[in-house]
XYZ file of C-alpha atoms in Angstrom:
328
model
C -189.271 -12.286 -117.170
C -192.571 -12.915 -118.413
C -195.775 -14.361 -117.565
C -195.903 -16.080 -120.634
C -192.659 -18.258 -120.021
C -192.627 -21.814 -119.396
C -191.944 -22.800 -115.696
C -191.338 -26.065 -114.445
C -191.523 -26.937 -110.572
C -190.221 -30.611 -109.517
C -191.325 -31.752 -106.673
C -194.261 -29.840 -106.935
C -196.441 -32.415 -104.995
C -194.234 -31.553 -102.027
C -194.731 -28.886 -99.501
C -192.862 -26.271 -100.632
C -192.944 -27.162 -104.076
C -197.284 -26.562 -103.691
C -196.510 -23.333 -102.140
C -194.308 -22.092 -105.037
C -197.154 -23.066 -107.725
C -199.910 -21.458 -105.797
C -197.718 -18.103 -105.788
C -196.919 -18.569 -109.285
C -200.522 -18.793 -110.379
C -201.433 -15.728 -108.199
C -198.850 -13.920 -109.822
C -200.523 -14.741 -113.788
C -197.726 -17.199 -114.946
C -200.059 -18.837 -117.506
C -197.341 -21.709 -118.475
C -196.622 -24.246 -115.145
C -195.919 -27.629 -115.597
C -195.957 -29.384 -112.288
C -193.455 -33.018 -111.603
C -194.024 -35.030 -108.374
C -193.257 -38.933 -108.120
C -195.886 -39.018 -105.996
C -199.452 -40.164 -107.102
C -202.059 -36.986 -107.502
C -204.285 -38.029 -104.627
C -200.529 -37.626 -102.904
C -200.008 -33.823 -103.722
C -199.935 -31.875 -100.812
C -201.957 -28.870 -103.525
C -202.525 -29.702 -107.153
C -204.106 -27.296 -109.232
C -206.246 -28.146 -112.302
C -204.700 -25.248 -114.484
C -201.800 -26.477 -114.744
C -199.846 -29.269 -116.442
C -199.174 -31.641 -114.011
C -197.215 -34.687 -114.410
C -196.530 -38.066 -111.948
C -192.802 -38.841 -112.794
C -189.630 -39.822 -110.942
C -187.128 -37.573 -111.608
C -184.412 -40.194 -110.075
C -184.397 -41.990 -113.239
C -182.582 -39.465 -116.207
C -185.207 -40.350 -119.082
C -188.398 -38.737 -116.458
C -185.991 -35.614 -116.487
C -186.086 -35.639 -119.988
C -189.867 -35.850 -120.205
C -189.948 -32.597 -118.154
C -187.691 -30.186 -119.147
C -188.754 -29.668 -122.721
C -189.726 -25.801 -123.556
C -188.868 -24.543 -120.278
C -187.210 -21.235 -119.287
C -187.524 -21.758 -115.677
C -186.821 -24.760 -113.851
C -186.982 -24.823 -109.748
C -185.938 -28.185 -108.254
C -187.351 -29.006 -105.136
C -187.686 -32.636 -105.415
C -185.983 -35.079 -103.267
C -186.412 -37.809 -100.897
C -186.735 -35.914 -96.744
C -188.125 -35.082 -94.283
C -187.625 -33.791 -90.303
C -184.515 -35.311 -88.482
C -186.555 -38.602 -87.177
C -186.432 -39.283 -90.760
C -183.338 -38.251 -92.764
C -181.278 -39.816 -89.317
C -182.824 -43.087 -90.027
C -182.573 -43.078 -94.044
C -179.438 -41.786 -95.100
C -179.219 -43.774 -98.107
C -182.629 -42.695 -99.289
C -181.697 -39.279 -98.467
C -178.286 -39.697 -100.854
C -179.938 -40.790 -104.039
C -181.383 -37.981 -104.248
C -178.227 -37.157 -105.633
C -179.630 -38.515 -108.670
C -182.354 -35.876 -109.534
C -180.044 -33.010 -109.161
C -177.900 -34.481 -111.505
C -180.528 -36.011 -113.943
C -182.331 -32.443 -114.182
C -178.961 -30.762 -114.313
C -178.119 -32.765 -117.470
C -181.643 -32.214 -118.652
C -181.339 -28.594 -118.173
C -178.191 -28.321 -120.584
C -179.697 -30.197 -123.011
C -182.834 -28.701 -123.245
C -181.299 -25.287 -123.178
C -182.664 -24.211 -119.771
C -182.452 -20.267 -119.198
C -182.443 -20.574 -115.512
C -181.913 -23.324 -112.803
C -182.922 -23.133 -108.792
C -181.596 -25.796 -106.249
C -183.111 -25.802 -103.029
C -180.102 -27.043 -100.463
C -180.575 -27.304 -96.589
C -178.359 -25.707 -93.820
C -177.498 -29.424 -93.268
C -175.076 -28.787 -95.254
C -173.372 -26.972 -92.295
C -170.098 -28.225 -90.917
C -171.139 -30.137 -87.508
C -168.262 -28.242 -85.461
C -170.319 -25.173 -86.141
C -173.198 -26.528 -83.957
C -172.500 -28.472 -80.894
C -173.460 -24.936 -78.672
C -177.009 -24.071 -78.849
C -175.845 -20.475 -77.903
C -174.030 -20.443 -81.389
C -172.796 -17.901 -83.682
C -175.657 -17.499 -86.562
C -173.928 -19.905 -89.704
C -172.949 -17.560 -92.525
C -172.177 -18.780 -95.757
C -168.088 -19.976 -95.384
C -169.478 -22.300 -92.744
C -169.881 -24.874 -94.908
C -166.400 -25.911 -95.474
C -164.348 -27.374 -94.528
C -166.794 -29.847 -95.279
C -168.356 -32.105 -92.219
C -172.382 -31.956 -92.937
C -175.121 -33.744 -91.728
C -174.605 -37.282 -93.009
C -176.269 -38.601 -95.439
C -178.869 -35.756 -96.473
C -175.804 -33.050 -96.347
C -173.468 -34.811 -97.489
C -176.424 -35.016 -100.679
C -177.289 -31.058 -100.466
C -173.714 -30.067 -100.194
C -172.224 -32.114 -103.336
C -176.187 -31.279 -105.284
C -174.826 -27.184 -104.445
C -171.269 -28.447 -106.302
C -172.987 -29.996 -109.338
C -174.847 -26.572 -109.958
C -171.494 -24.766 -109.604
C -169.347 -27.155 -111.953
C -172.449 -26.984 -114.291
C -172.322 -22.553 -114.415
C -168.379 -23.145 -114.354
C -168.051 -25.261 -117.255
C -171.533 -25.869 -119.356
C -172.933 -21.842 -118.428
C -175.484 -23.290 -117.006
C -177.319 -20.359 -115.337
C -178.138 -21.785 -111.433
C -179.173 -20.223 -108.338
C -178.625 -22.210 -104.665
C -180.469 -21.418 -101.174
C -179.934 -22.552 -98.283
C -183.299 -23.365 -96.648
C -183.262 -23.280 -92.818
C -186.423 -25.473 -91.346
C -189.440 -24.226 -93.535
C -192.829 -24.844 -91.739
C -196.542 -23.955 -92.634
C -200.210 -25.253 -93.420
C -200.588 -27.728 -96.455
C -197.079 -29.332 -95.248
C -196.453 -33.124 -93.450
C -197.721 -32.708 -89.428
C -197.610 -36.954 -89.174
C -196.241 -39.989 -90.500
C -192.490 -39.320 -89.321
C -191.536 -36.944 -92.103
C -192.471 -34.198 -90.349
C -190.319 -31.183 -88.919
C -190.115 -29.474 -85.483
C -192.972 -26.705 -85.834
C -195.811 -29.569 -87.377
C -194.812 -32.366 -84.789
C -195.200 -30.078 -81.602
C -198.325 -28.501 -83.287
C -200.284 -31.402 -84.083
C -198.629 -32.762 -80.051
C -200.322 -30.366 -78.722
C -203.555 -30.050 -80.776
C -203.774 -34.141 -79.895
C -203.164 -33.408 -76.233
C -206.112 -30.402 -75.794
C -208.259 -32.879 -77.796
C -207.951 -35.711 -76.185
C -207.833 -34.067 -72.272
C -204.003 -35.601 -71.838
C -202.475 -32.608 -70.606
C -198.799 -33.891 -71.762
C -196.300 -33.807 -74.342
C -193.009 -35.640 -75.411
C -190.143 -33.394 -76.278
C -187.266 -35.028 -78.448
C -183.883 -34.601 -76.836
C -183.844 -31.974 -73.746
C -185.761 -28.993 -75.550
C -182.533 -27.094 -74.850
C -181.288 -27.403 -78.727
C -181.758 -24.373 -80.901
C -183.276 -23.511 -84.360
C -184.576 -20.847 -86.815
C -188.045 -21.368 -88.608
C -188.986 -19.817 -91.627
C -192.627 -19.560 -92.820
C -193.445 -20.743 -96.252
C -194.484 -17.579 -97.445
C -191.295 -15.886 -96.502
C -189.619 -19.190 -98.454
C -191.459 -18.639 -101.688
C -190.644 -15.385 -101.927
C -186.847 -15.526 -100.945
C -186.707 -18.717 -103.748
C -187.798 -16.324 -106.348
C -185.779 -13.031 -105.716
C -182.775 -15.556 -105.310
C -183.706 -17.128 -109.066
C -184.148 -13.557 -110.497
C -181.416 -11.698 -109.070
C -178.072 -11.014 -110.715
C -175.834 -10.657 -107.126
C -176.618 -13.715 -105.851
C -174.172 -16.456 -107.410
C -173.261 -18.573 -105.157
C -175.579 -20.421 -102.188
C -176.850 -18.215 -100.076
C -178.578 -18.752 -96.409
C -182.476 -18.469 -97.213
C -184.174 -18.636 -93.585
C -185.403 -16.796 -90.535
C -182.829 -15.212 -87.902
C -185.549 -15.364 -85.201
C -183.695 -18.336 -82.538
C -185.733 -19.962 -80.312
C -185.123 -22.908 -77.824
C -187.447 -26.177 -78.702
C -188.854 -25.766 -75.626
C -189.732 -22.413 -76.641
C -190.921 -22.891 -79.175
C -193.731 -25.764 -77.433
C -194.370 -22.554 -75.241
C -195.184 -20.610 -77.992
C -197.646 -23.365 -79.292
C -198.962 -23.757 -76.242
C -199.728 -20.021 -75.808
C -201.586 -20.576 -79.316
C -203.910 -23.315 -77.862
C -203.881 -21.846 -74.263
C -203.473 -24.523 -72.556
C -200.254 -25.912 -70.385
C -198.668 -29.324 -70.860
C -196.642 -31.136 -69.079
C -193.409 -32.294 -70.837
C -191.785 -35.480 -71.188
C -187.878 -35.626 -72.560
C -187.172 -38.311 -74.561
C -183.493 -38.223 -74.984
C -182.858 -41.513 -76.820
C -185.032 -39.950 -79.810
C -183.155 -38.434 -82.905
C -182.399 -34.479 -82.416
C -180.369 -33.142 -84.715
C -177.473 -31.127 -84.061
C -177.552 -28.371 -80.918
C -177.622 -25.339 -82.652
C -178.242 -23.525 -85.496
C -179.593 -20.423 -86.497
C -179.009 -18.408 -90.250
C -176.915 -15.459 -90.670
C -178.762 -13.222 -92.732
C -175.866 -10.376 -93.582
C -175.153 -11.618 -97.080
C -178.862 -11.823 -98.572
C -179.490 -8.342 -96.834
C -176.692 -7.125 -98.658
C -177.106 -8.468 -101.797
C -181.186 -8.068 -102.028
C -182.093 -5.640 -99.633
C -184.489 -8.063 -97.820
C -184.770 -11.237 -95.306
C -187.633 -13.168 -94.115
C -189.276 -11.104 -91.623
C -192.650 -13.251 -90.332
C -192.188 -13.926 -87.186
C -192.617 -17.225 -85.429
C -195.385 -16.393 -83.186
C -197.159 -15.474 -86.508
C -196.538 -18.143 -88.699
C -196.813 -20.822 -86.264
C -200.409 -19.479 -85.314
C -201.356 -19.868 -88.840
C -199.851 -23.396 -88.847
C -201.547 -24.097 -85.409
C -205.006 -23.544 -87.138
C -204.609 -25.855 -90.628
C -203.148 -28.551 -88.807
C -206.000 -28.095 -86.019
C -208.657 -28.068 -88.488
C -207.237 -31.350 -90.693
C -206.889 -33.334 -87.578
C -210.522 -32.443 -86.506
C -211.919 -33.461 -90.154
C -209.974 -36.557 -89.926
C -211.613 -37.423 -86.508
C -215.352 -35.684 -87.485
């Protein structure tokens, strides 16, 4: 691998996908061309040093426009966001169907060397997770096949296209798994937003405004996994470069908390106390899930490792400071 090589990160304009370019730069790659749909005053981080395009990879010809010359191609594109919003737009969430397969195409043709698709434990069979006391999900868990609808039902046929691509084209691909990435320059409003943002910015809104309460969706009983972004960017590339991993692999924390621990944890953060309000009609995912982490220690030797209380005190403080510049 060198610096030198052409890389090209789709949804780039995206949380994770801003992350991944920032670490890129940092680590000398001279050669990043950047794809978001999204207009530039949109992107989440842009960076002037690199080529950065406004295209929507849905449609097969934008593919086409951003493939050419690259080695390296990481898609991270598609249409999400937390469970009050891929509940409530499952078709949205299934065309996204259409950049996998657009870039996939795009990749053969253009003679990609290697191929990352970023796939969700949504993909997980729903039998898996009614207990929030659950057995961590390993790998076989996805099948037989019963995922989250709409968005899983995307991720988990996206992970087949990448297969059926390797099987039959040689198509070199690499799939993770991403369990409920969170961290600063991400969505914290708006309804796109995941678990560790929303109860952030709740409480930030709640010290600030002297309203000493919160509203927890479902019973705060359900349980999750949270991976900080750093931990994701780095997992994403040791999962592109390595020669083990060949088929998706779980790519997220194995640190379970409660929702309603982890609002204690936030709270702790902003040291204050709230007092909680359970909304149960609101949208809350599945009740538990956590990622088993036995395959990617065995096949790289490493997991993430930053721990909640970390990462979400890091959060805490961007989202803190935006919200205060938006009111100043």
């Amino acid at each position: 691998m060198s610096v030198q090589e052409k890389i090209v990160v789709c949804g780039a304009g995206g949380f994770i996908g801003g992350h991944l370019v920032a670490d890129l730069r940092r680590q000398g790659f001279a050669d990043i061309r950047a794809v978001d749909k999204k207009p530039f005053e949109e992107w989440y981080q842009k960076f002037d040093d690199v080529e950065n395009l406004v295209l929507d990879l849905q449609e097969k010809e934008a593919c086409e426009m951003a493939l050419p010359g690259a080695q390296t191609v990481y898609n991270l594109a598609a249409d999400m966001g937390g469970m009050g919003f891929i509940e409530l737009n499952k078709a949205l969430c299934m065309l996204s169907v259409l950049i996998n397969t657009h870039l996939l195409m795009a990749a053969r043709k253009h003679r990609v060397e290697r191929f990352f698709y970023a796939s969700s434990a949504c993909v997980y069979a729903a039998g898996k997770q009614v207990d929030p006391n659950l057995t961590a999900l390993t790998e076989a868990d996805a099948y037989p096949a019963m995922p989250e609808d709409g968005y899983g039902w995307e991720k988990l046929f996206s992970e087949r296209m990448c297969r059926h691509f390797s099987e039959d084209f040689g198509l070199y691909t690499r799939v993770a798994r991403y369990h409920n990435v969170y961290g600063p320059f991400g969505t914290y409003d708006g309804g796109r937003e995941k678990a560790p943002a929303a109860i952030c910015r709740k409480v930030i809104e709640a010290k600030l405004s002297g309203k000493h309460e919160i509203e927890i969706w479902g019973d705060g009983c359900q349980t999750r996994s949270f991976q900080y972004i750093d931990d994701c960017v780095m997992g994403t590339q040791k999962i592109m470069h390595s020669k083990a991993v060949t088929m998706p692999i779980n790519l997220g924390s194995s640190e379970m908390v409660t929702i309603n621990q982890l609002v204690d944890i936030a709270e702790e953060i902003a040291g204050i106390k709230l007092h909680r309000n359970y909304n149960l009609k609101a949208p809350k995912g599945v009740n538990g899930r956590n990622s088993d982490n036995t395959l990617i220690q065995k096949l790289l030797g490493w997991e993430p490792s930053i721990s909640l209380r970390d990462g979400l005190a890091k959060t805490y403080r961007w989202i803190y400071d935006e919200i205060k510049a938006k009111s100043a």
